[in-house]
């Protein structure tokens, strides 16, 4: 197989790696800047929520933007705006002094970055089927590698973020973040692929809002997509505070930025192995069995982590969580890509993403004040026990059987 056939797929994978690395650095840097300034888990949760709340609307809009404006163009615009939102942190500090980078400013910039990121992710995911066909790969193989690369980005990103914070400081770390988005733009700028350019507007409703509603209606009327969306909504709402607030709070109190990076890296290392192994795993386990194993394991692992065991055990548990959840994104991608018609693909991916993000802000609203008032142990339990319940409920959801039909 010659490189020219694999070229578009490799460019998409590289762009995903660079943009994901930038987001991985941000996951560590934004809460760290807040916690070193105020020490408040509530303030950290406000900034984390600001980086999550826009995702609900932005992902819906992103899906429509991809279908109406074109995948390649939207990917580049999204990364440019994301780069500007993180570069604003050191620019403001240089212009007005470090005091200008307060909680409100960080929350605003986190919100801007969150608003732009989904469009880039959606655009890259919707280009995968054509890129896989060009490369001669199966769609399962392409999704498996894509998600592995995405997890790799979240290994590299938090690790680099923790090291950069320890050496350059939180504010200067944002320059590196902006640079990673720039590399993603450069890769997509030279991409040439069928379906990535200007879309055929004759297949789309004239009004964008009508197009968004069309995507929502398609997901709602497809039982397996609808059920996956709600399972993901619940799991995201329960899991996100652990990564965005509770771990940063725990390690900030102990003044251990590098250890925070290690924990987030352990999650992504497990995810990388799980995603890469999905192509093999799918030969021996049904998609439904993989899904149920992931949700149940996450509930058990979070419950053990709630007792704040020694760091090595936390790292092992995070690795296990990442491993069982690694195949979930390839499964979601496969279902969306095969169930949605080509002209509707961006909006279906957008709808699924926005529903997954809907519960995130609610979890963060609860987690921050609860951590300040009741402590990290109680807050971890308040999130892990409902996760266990979700795993039990999922066993009895008939629509999940359609994953293997």
CSV table of C-alpha atoms in Angstrom, one decimal:
chain,number,residue,atom,x,y,z
A,1,UNK,CA,0.0,0.0,0.0
A,2,UNK,CA,1.6,3.3,-1.0
A,3,UNK,CA,1.9,6.3,1.2
A,4,UNK,CA,-0.2,8.5,-1.1
A,5,UNK,CA,-3.3,6.4,-0.3
A,6,UNK,CA,-2.6,6.6,3.4
A,7,UNK,CA,-1.7,10.3,3.3
A,8,UNK,CA,-5.2,11.8,4.1
A,9,UNK,CA,-5.7,9.3,7.0
A,10,UNK,CA,-2.2,10.1,8.4
A,11,UNK,CA,-2.9,13.8,8.2
A,12,UNK,CA,-6.2,13.5,10.1
A,13,UNK,CA,-4.5,11.3,12.7
A,14,UNK,CA,-1.7,13.9,13.1
A,15,UNK,CA,-4.1,16.8,13.4
A,16,UNK,CA,-6.1,14.8,16.1
A,17,UNK,CA,-2.9,14.2,18.0
A,18,UNK,CA,-1.8,17.8,18.0
A,19,UNK,CA,-5.2,19.3,18.9
A,20,UNK,CA,-5.8,16.6,21.5
A,21,UNK,CA,-2.4,17.4,23.0
A,22,UNK,CA,-3.3,21.0,23.3
A,23,UNK,CA,-6.5,20.1,25.1
A,24,UNK,CA,-4.6,17.7,27.3
A,25,UNK,CA,-2.3,20.5,28.5
A,26,UNK,CA,-5.3,22.7,29.1
A,27,UNK,CA,-6.9,20.1,31.3
A,28,UNK,CA,-4.0,20.4,33.7
A,29,UNK,CA,-3.1,24.1,33.2
A,30,UNK,CA,-6.5,25.8,33.7
A,31,UNK,CA,-7.5,24.2,37.1
A,32,UNK,CA,-3.9,24.5,38.2
A,33,UNK,CA,-3.9,28.3,37.6
A,34,UNK,CA,-7.1,28.6,39.6
A,35,UNK,CA,-6.1,26.4,42.5
A,36,UNK,CA,-2.7,28.0,42.9
A,37,UNK,CA,-4.5,31.4,43.0
A,38,UNK,CA,-7.4,30.7,45.3
A,39,UNK,CA,-7.1,27.1,46.6
A,40,UNK,CA,-10.8,26.6,46.2
A,41,UNK,CA,-12.3,23.5,44.6
A,42,UNK,CA,-15.5,25.6,44.0
A,43,UNK,CA,-13.4,28.1,41.9
A,44,UNK,CA,-11.8,25.2,40.0
A,45,UNK,CA,-15.2,23.6,39.3
A,46,UNK,CA,-16.5,27.0,38.0
A,47,UNK,CA,-13.6,27.1,35.5
A,48,UNK,CA,-14.1,23.4,34.6
A,49,UNK,CA,-17.8,24.1,34.2
A,50,UNK,CA,-17.0,27.1,32.0
A,51,UNK,CA,-15.0,24.7,29.9
A,52,UNK,CA,-17.9,22.2,29.7
A,53,UNK,CA,-21.1,24.2,29.6
A,54,UNK,CA,-20.6,25.6,26.1
A,55,UNK,CA,-20.0,22.1,24.7
A,56,UNK,CA,-23.7,21.3,24.9
A,57,UNK,CA,-24.6,24.1,22.4
A,58,UNK,CA,-21.3,24.2,20.6
A,59,UNK,CA,-21.4,20.5,19.6
A,60,UNK,CA,-24.8,20.9,18.1
A,61,UNK,CA,-23.7,23.9,16.1
A,62,UNK,CA,-20.4,22.2,15.2
A,63,UNK,CA,-22.2,19.3,13.6
A,64,UNK,CA,-24.3,21.7,11.4
A,65,UNK,CA,-21.2,23.8,10.6
A,66,UNK,CA,-19.4,20.7,9.3
A,67,UNK,CA,-22.3,19.7,7.1
A,68,UNK,CA,-22.9,23.2,5.8
A,69,UNK,CA,-19.4,24.7,5.6
A,70,UNK,CA,-17.3,21.7,4.9
A,71,UNK,CA,-15.2,19.4,7.1
A,72,UNK,CA,-11.7,20.6,6.2
A,73,UNK,CA,-12.6,24.3,6.5
A,74,UNK,CA,-14.3,23.9,9.9
A,75,UNK,CA,-11.4,21.9,11.3
A,76,UNK,CA,-8.9,24.7,10.5
A,77,UNK,CA,-11.2,27.5,11.7
A,78,UNK,CA,-11.9,25.6,15.0
A,79,UNK,CA,-8.2,25.0,15.7
A,80,UNK,CA,-7.3,28.7,15.0
A,81,UNK,CA,-10.0,30.0,17.4
A,82,UNK,CA,-8.9,27.4,20.1
A,83,UNK,CA,-5.3,28.6,19.7
A,84,UNK,CA,-6.3,32.2,20.1
A,85,UNK,CA,-8.3,31.4,23.3
A,86,UNK,CA,-5.4,29.8,25.1
A,87,UNK,CA,-2.7,32.3,23.8
A,88,UNK,CA,-4.9,35.0,25.3
A,89,UNK,CA,-3.8,33.9,28.8
A,90,UNK,CA,0.0,34.8,28.5
A,91,UNK,CA,-0.9,37.8,26.3
A,92,UNK,CA,-3.1,39.3,29.1
A,93,UNK,CA,-0.5,38.5,31.7
A,94,UNK,CA,2.2,40.3,29.7
A,95,UNK,CA,0.0,43.2,28.9
A,96,UNK,CA,-1.8,43.8,32.2
A,97,UNK,CA,0.2,41.7,34.7
A,98,UNK,CA,-0.4,38.3,36.3
A,99,UNK,CA,-3.2,39.7,38.4
A,100,UNK,CA,-5.3,40.2,35.3
A,101,UNK,CA,-5.5,36.4,34.9
A,102,UNK,CA,-8.2,35.9,37.6
A,103,UNK,CA,-10.9,33.3,38.0
A,104,UNK,CA,-13.4,35.2,35.8
A,105,UNK,CA,-10.9,35.6,33.0
A,106,UNK,CA,-9.8,31.9,33.1
A,107,UNK,CA,-13.5,30.9,33.1
A,108,UNK,CA,-14.2,33.0,30.1
A,109,UNK,CA,-11.2,31.8,28.1
A,110,UNK,CA,-11.9,28.1,29.1
A,111,UNK,CA,-15.5,28.7,27.8
A,112,UNK,CA,-14.2,30.1,24.5
A,113,UNK,CA,-11.8,27.2,24.0
A,114,UNK,CA,-14.6,24.7,24.8
A,115,UNK,CA,-16.9,26.4,22.3
A,116,UNK,CA,-14.5,26.0,19.4
A,117,UNK,CA,-13.0,22.6,20.1
A,118,UNK,CA,-16.0,20.4,19.2
A,119,UNK,CA,-16.2,21.6,15.6
A,120,UNK,CA,-12.6,20.5,15.0
A,121,UNK,CA,-13.2,17.1,16.6
A,122,UNK,CA,-16.5,16.6,14.7
A,123,UNK,CA,-14.9,17.6,11.4
A,124,UNK,CA,-12.0,15.1,11.8
A,125,UNK,CA,-14.3,12.2,12.8
A,126,UNK,CA,-16.6,12.8,9.9
A,127,UNK,CA,-13.7,12.5,7.4
A,128,UNK,CA,-12.6,9.1,8.7
A,129,UNK,CA,-14.9,6.9,6.5
A,130,UNK,CA,-13.5,8.3,3.2
A,131,UNK,CA,-10.0,8.4,4.5
A,132,UNK,CA,-10.2,4.8,5.6
A,133,UNK,CA,-11.6,3.8,2.2
A,134,UNK,CA,-8.7,5.6,0.5
A,135,UNK,CA,-6.2,3.8,2.7
A,136,UNK,CA,-7.8,0.4,2.3
A,137,UNK,CA,-8.6,0.1,6.0
A,138,UNK,CA,-11.8,-1.2,7.6
A,139,UNK,CA,-13.8,1.4,9.4
A,140,UNK,CA,-13.4,-0.5,12.7
A,141,UNK,CA,-9.6,-0.3,12.2
A,142,UNK,CA,-9.6,3.4,11.4
A,143,UNK,CA,-11.8,4.2,14.4
A,144,UNK,CA,-9.6,2.1,16.6
A,145,UNK,CA,-6.4,3.8,15.6
A,146,UNK,CA,-8.0,7.3,15.6
A,147,UNK,CA,-9.2,6.9,19.2
A,148,UNK,CA,-5.8,5.4,20.2
A,149,UNK,CA,-4.2,8.5,18.8
A,150,UNK,CA,-6.7,10.7,20.6
A,151,UNK,CA,-5.8,8.9,23.9
A,152,UNK,CA,-2.1,9.2,23.1
A,153,UNK,CA,-2.7,13.0,22.9
A,154,UNK,CA,-4.1,12.9,26.4
A,155,UNK,CA,-1.0,11.0,27.6
A,156,UNK,CA,1.4,13.4,26.0
A,157,UNK,CA,-0.7,16.5,26.9
A,158,UNK,CA,-1.1,16.2,30.7
A,159,UNK,CA,2.4,14.9,31.0
A,160,UNK,CA,3.8,17.8,29.1
A,161,UNK,CA,1.4,20.1,31.0
A,162,UNK,CA,2.6,19.0,34.4
A,163,UNK,CA,6.3,19.3,33.4
A,164,UNK,CA,5.8,22.7,31.8
A,165,UNK,CA,3.9,24.0,34.8
A,166,UNK,CA,6.8,22.9,37.1
A,167,UNK,CA,9.4,24.5,34.9
A,168,UNK,CA,7.8,27.5,33.0
A,169,UNK,CA,4.8,28.1,35.2
A,170,UNK,CA,1.1,27.8,34.3
A,171,UNK,CA,0.8,31.0,32.3
A,172,UNK,CA,3.7,30.4,29.9
A,173,UNK,CA,2.5,26.8,29.4
A,174,UNK,CA,-0.3,28.2,27.3
A,175,UNK,CA,2.1,29.2,24.6
A,176,UNK,CA,2.9,25.6,24.0
A,177,UNK,CA,-0.8,24.8,23.9
A,178,UNK,CA,-1.4,27.4,21.2
A,179,UNK,CA,1.5,25.9,19.2
A,180,UNK,CA,-0.1,22.4,19.1
A,181,UNK,CA,-3.3,23.8,17.6
A,182,UNK,CA,-1.1,25.6,15.0
A,183,UNK,CA,0.4,22.2,13.9
A,184,UNK,CA,-3.1,20.7,13.6
A,185,UNK,CA,-4.0,23.6,11.3
A,186,UNK,CA,-0.9,23.0,9.2
A,187,UNK,CA,-1.7,19.3,8.7
A,188,UNK,CA,-5.3,19.8,7.6
A,189,UNK,CA,-4.4,22.7,5.3
A,190,UNK,CA,-2.6,20.3,3.0
A,191,UNK,CA,-5.4,17.6,3.2
A,192,UNK,CA,-7.2,16.6,-0.1
A,193,UNK,CA,-10.0,14.1,0.4
A,194,UNK,CA,-13.4,13.3,-1.1
A,195,UNK,CA,-16.2,14.8,0.9
A,196,UNK,CA,-13.8,17.1,2.9
A,197,UNK,CA,-14.3,20.2,0.8
A,198,UNK,CA,-17.4,22.3,0.0
A,199,UNK,CA,-20.6,20.3,0.7
A,200,UNK,CA,-23.5,19.8,-1.7
A,201,UNK,CA,-26.0,22.3,-0.3
A,202,UNK,CA,-28.8,20.9,-2.4
A,203,UNK,CA,-29.0,18.0,0.0
A,204,UNK,CA,-29.3,20.2,3.1
A,205,UNK,CA,-32.3,22.3,4.4
A,206,UNK,CA,-32.0,26.0,3.6
A,207,UNK,CA,-32.2,27.0,7.3
A,208,UNK,CA,-29.4,25.8,9.6
A,209,UNK,CA,-31.8,25.4,12.5
A,210,UNK,CA,-34.0,23.1,10.4
A,211,UNK,CA,-30.8,21.1,9.7
A,212,UNK,CA,-30.0,20.8,13.4
A,213,UNK,CA,-33.5,19.6,14.1
A,214,UNK,CA,-33.2,17.0,11.4
A,215,UNK,CA,-30.1,15.6,13.1
A,216,UNK,CA,-31.9,15.6,16.5
A,217,UNK,CA,-34.9,13.8,15.0
A,218,UNK,CA,-32.7,11.2,13.4
A,219,UNK,CA,-30.9,10.3,16.6
A,220,UNK,CA,-34.2,10.2,18.6
A,221,UNK,CA,-35.8,7.9,16.1
A,222,UNK,CA,-32.9,5.5,16.1
A,223,UNK,CA,-33.2,3.5,19.4
A,224,UNK,CA,-29.5,2.4,19.6
A,225,UNK,CA,-28.3,6.0,19.1
A,226,UNK,CA,-30.8,7.4,21.5
A,227,UNK,CA,-29.8,4.9,24.3
A,228,UNK,CA,-26.1,5.3,23.7
A,229,UNK,CA,-26.6,9.1,24.0
A,230,UNK,CA,-28.3,8.8,27.4
A,231,UNK,CA,-25.8,6.3,28.8
A,232,UNK,CA,-23.0,8.5,27.8
A,233,UNK,CA,-24.8,11.6,29.2
A,234,UNK,CA,-25.0,9.9,32.7
A,235,UNK,CA,-21.5,8.5,32.6
A,236,UNK,CA,-20.0,11.8,31.6
A,237,UNK,CA,-21.8,13.7,34.3
A,238,UNK,CA,-20.5,11.3,37.0
A,239,UNK,CA,-17.0,10.9,35.7
A,240,UNK,CA,-16.0,14.4,34.5
A,241,UNK,CA,-15.8,16.0,38.0
A,242,UNK,CA,-13.3,13.4,39.1
A,243,UNK,CA,-10.9,14.3,36.3
A,244,UNK,CA,-11.6,18.1,36.1
A,245,UNK,CA,-12.0,19.0,39.8
A,246,UNK,CA,-11.4,16.2,42.4
A,247,UNK,CA,-8.0,15.0,41.2
A,248,UNK,CA,-6.7,18.6,40.6
A,249,UNK,CA,-7.9,19.5,44.1
A,250,UNK,CA,-6.3,16.5,45.7
A,251,UNK,CA,-2.9,17.0,44.1
A,252,UNK,CA,-3.0,20.8,44.4
A,253,UNK,CA,-3.5,20.5,48.1
A,254,UNK,CA,-0.4,18.3,48.2
A,255,UNK,CA,1.5,20.6,45.8
A,256,UNK,CA,2.2,17.7,43.3
A,257,UNK,CA,1.5,19.0,39.7
A,258,UNK,CA,3.6,16.2,38.2
A,259,UNK,CA,1.6,13.5,40.0
A,260,UNK,CA,-1.6,15.0,38.6
A,261,UNK,CA,-0.2,14.6,35.2
A,262,UNK,CA,0.7,11.0,35.9
A,263,UNK,CA,-2.8,10.2,36.9
A,264,UNK,CA,-4.3,11.7,33.8
A,265,UNK,CA,-1.6,10.0,31.8
A,266,UNK,CA,-2.5,6.6,33.3
A,267,UNK,CA,-6.1,7.1,32.2
A,268,UNK,CA,-5.0,7.8,28.7
A,269,UNK,CA,-2.4,5.0,28.6
A,270,UNK,CA,-5.1,2.5,29.5
A,271,UNK,CA,-7.4,4.2,26.9
A,272,UNK,CA,-4.7,3.9,24.2
A,273,UNK,CA,-4.2,0.2,24.8
A,274,UNK,CA,-7.9,-0.4,25.0
A,275,UNK,CA,-8.6,1.5,21.8
A,276,UNK,CA,-5.8,-0.2,19.9
A,277,UNK,CA,-6.9,-3.5,21.1
A,278,UNK,CA,-10.5,-3.0,20.1
A,279,UNK,CA,-10.0,-4.4,16.6
A,280,UNK,CA,-8.8,-7.7,18.1
A,281,UNK,CA,-11.2,-7.6,21.1
A,282,UNK,CA,-14.2,-7.3,18.7
A,283,UNK,CA,-13.5,-10.8,17.4
A,284,UNK,CA,-14.1,-12.3,20.9
A,285,UNK,CA,-16.6,-10.0,22.6
A,286,UNK,CA,-19.8,-8.4,21.5
A,287,UNK,CA,-20.0,-4.6,21.4
A,288,UNK,CA,-22.7,-4.8,24.1
A,289,UNK,CA,-20.5,-6.9,26.4
A,290,UNK,CA,-17.6,-4.4,26.0
A,291,UNK,CA,-20.0,-1.5,26.8
A,292,UNK,CA,-21.4,-3.1,30.0
A,293,UNK,CA,-17.9,-4.1,31.2
A,294,UNK,CA,-16.7,-0.6,30.8
A,295,UNK,CA,-19.6,1.1,32.8
A,296,UNK,CA,-19.5,-1.5,35.6
A,297,UNK,CA,-15.7,-1.4,35.9
A,298,UNK,CA,-15.7,2.4,36.0
A,299,UNK,CA,-18.2,2.3,38.9
A,300,UNK,CA,-16.1,-0.2,40.9
A,301,UNK,CA,-12.8,1.7,40.2
A,302,UNK,CA,-14.2,5.1,41.2
A,303,UNK,CA,-15.5,3.6,44.5
A,304,UNK,CA,-12.1,2.3,45.4
A,305,UNK,CA,-10.5,5.6,44.4
A,306,UNK,CA,-13.0,7.3,46.7
A,307,UNK,CA,-11.0,6.0,49.7
A,308,UNK,CA,-7.9,7.9,48.3
A,309,UNK,CA,-5.5,5.0,48.4
A,310,UNK,CA,-1.7,5.4,47.8
A,311,UNK,CA,-0.7,6.9,44.4
A,312,UNK,CA,0.5,3.6,42.8
A,313,UNK,CA,-3.0,2.0,43.4
A,314,UNK,CA,-4.7,5.1,42.0
A,315,UNK,CA,-2.5,4.9,38.9
A,316,UNK,CA,-3.4,1.2,38.4
A,317,UNK,CA,-7.1,1.8,38.8
A,318,UNK,CA,-7.0,4.8,36.4
A,319,UNK,CA,-5.1,2.5,33.9
A,320,UNK,CA,-7.9,-0.1,34.2
A,321,UNK,CA,-10.6,2.5,33.7
A,322,UNK,CA,-8.9,3.8,30.6
A,323,UNK,CA,-8.4,0.3,29.3
A,324,UNK,CA,-12.1,-0.8,29.6
A,325,UNK,CA,-13.3,2.6,28.2
A,326,UNK,CA,-10.8,2.6,25.3
A,327,UNK,CA,-13.1,0.6,22.9
A,328,UNK,CA,-16.2,2.7,23.7
A,329,UNK,CA,-15.4,5.6,21.4
A,330,UNK,CA,-14.6,3.4,18.4
A,331,UNK,CA,-18.0,1.6,19.0
A,332,UNK,CA,-19.8,5.0,19.2
A,333,UNK,CA,-18.0,6.2,16.1
A,334,UNK,CA,-18.8,3.1,14.1
A,335,UNK,CA,-22.5,3.2,15.0
A,336,UNK,CA,-22.8,6.9,14.1
A,337,UNK,CA,-20.9,6.5,10.9
A,338,UNK,CA,-22.8,3.5,9.7
A,339,UNK,CA,-26.3,4.6,10.7
A,340,UNK,CA,-26.2,8.2,9.5
A,341,UNK,CA,-26.3,9.1,5.8
A,342,UNK,CA,-23.3,11.0,4.4
A,343,UNK,CA,-25.0,14.4,4.2
A,344,UNK,CA,-26.3,14.0,7.8
A,345,UNK,CA,-23.1,12.6,9.4
A,346,UNK,CA,-21.8,15.9,10.9
A,347,UNK,CA,-25.1,16.7,12.6
A,348,UNK,CA,-25.5,13.2,14.0
A,349,UNK,CA,-22.0,13.3,15.5
A,350,UNK,CA,-22.8,16.8,16.8
A,351,UNK,CA,-26.1,15.7,18.5
A,352,UNK,CA,-24.5,12.7,20.1
A,353,UNK,CA,-21.6,14.8,21.4
A,354,UNK,CA,-23.9,17.5,22.8
A,355,UNK,CA,-26.1,15.0,24.6
A,356,UNK,CA,-22.9,13.5,26.1
A,357,UNK,CA,-21.8,16.9,27.4
A,358,UNK,CA,-25.2,17.9,28.8
A,359,UNK,CA,-24.8,16.4,32.2
A,360,UNK,CA,-21.2,17.5,32.7
A,361,UNK,CA,-22.0,21.0,34.1
A,362,UNK,CA,-24.5,19.5,36.5
A,363,UNK,CA,-21.9,17.1,37.9
A,364,UNK,CA,-19.4,20.0,38.2
A,365,UNK,CA,-21.9,22.2,40.0
A,366,UNK,CA,-22.4,19.5,42.6
A,367,UNK,CA,-18.8,18.3,42.9
A,368,UNK,CA,-17.1,21.6,43.7
A,369,UNK,CA,-19.2,22.8,46.6
A,370,UNK,CA,-19.5,19.2,47.9
A,371,UNK,CA,-15.7,18.8,47.9
A,372,UNK,CA,-15.2,22.0,49.9
A,373,UNK,CA,-18.0,21.2,52.4
A,374,UNK,CA,-17.8,17.4,52.8
A,375,UNK,CA,-14.3,16.5,51.6
A,376,UNK,CA,-12.9,14.6,48.6
A,377,UNK,CA,-13.8,11.1,50.1
A,378,UNK,CA,-17.5,11.8,50.3
A,379,UNK,CA,-17.6,13.5,46.9
A,380,UNK,CA,-15.9,10.6,45.2
A,381,UNK,CA,-18.5,8.3,46.7
A,382,UNK,CA,-21.4,10.6,45.7
A,383,UNK,CA,-20.2,10.1,42.1
A,384,UNK,CA,-19.1,6.4,42.1
A,385,UNK,CA,-22.2,4.8,43.6
A,386,UNK,CA,-24.6,6.2,40.9
A,387,UNK,CA,-22.0,5.0,38.3
A,388,UNK,CA,-22.4,1.5,39.7
A,389,UNK,CA,-26.2,1.8,39.5
A,390,UNK,CA,-25.9,2.9,35.9
A,391,UNK,CA,-23.9,-0.2,35.0
A,392,UNK,CA,-26.6,-2.4,36.5
A,393,UNK,CA,-29.4,-0.6,34.7
A,394,UNK,CA,-27.5,-0.8,31.3
A,395,UNK,CA,-27.6,-4.6,31.5
A,396,UNK,CA,-31.4,-4.4,31.1
A,397,UNK,CA,-31.5,-1.9,28.2
A,398,UNK,CA,-32.9,-3.7,25.1
A,399,UNK,CA,-31.6,-1.1,22.6
A,400,UNK,CA,-28.0,-2.0,23.5
A,401,UNK,CA,-28.5,-5.4,21.9
A,402,UNK,CA,-28.7,-3.6,18.6
A,403,UNK,CA,-25.0,-2.8,18.8
A,404,UNK,CA,-24.3,-6.3,17.5
A,405,UNK,CA,-27.0,-6.4,14.8
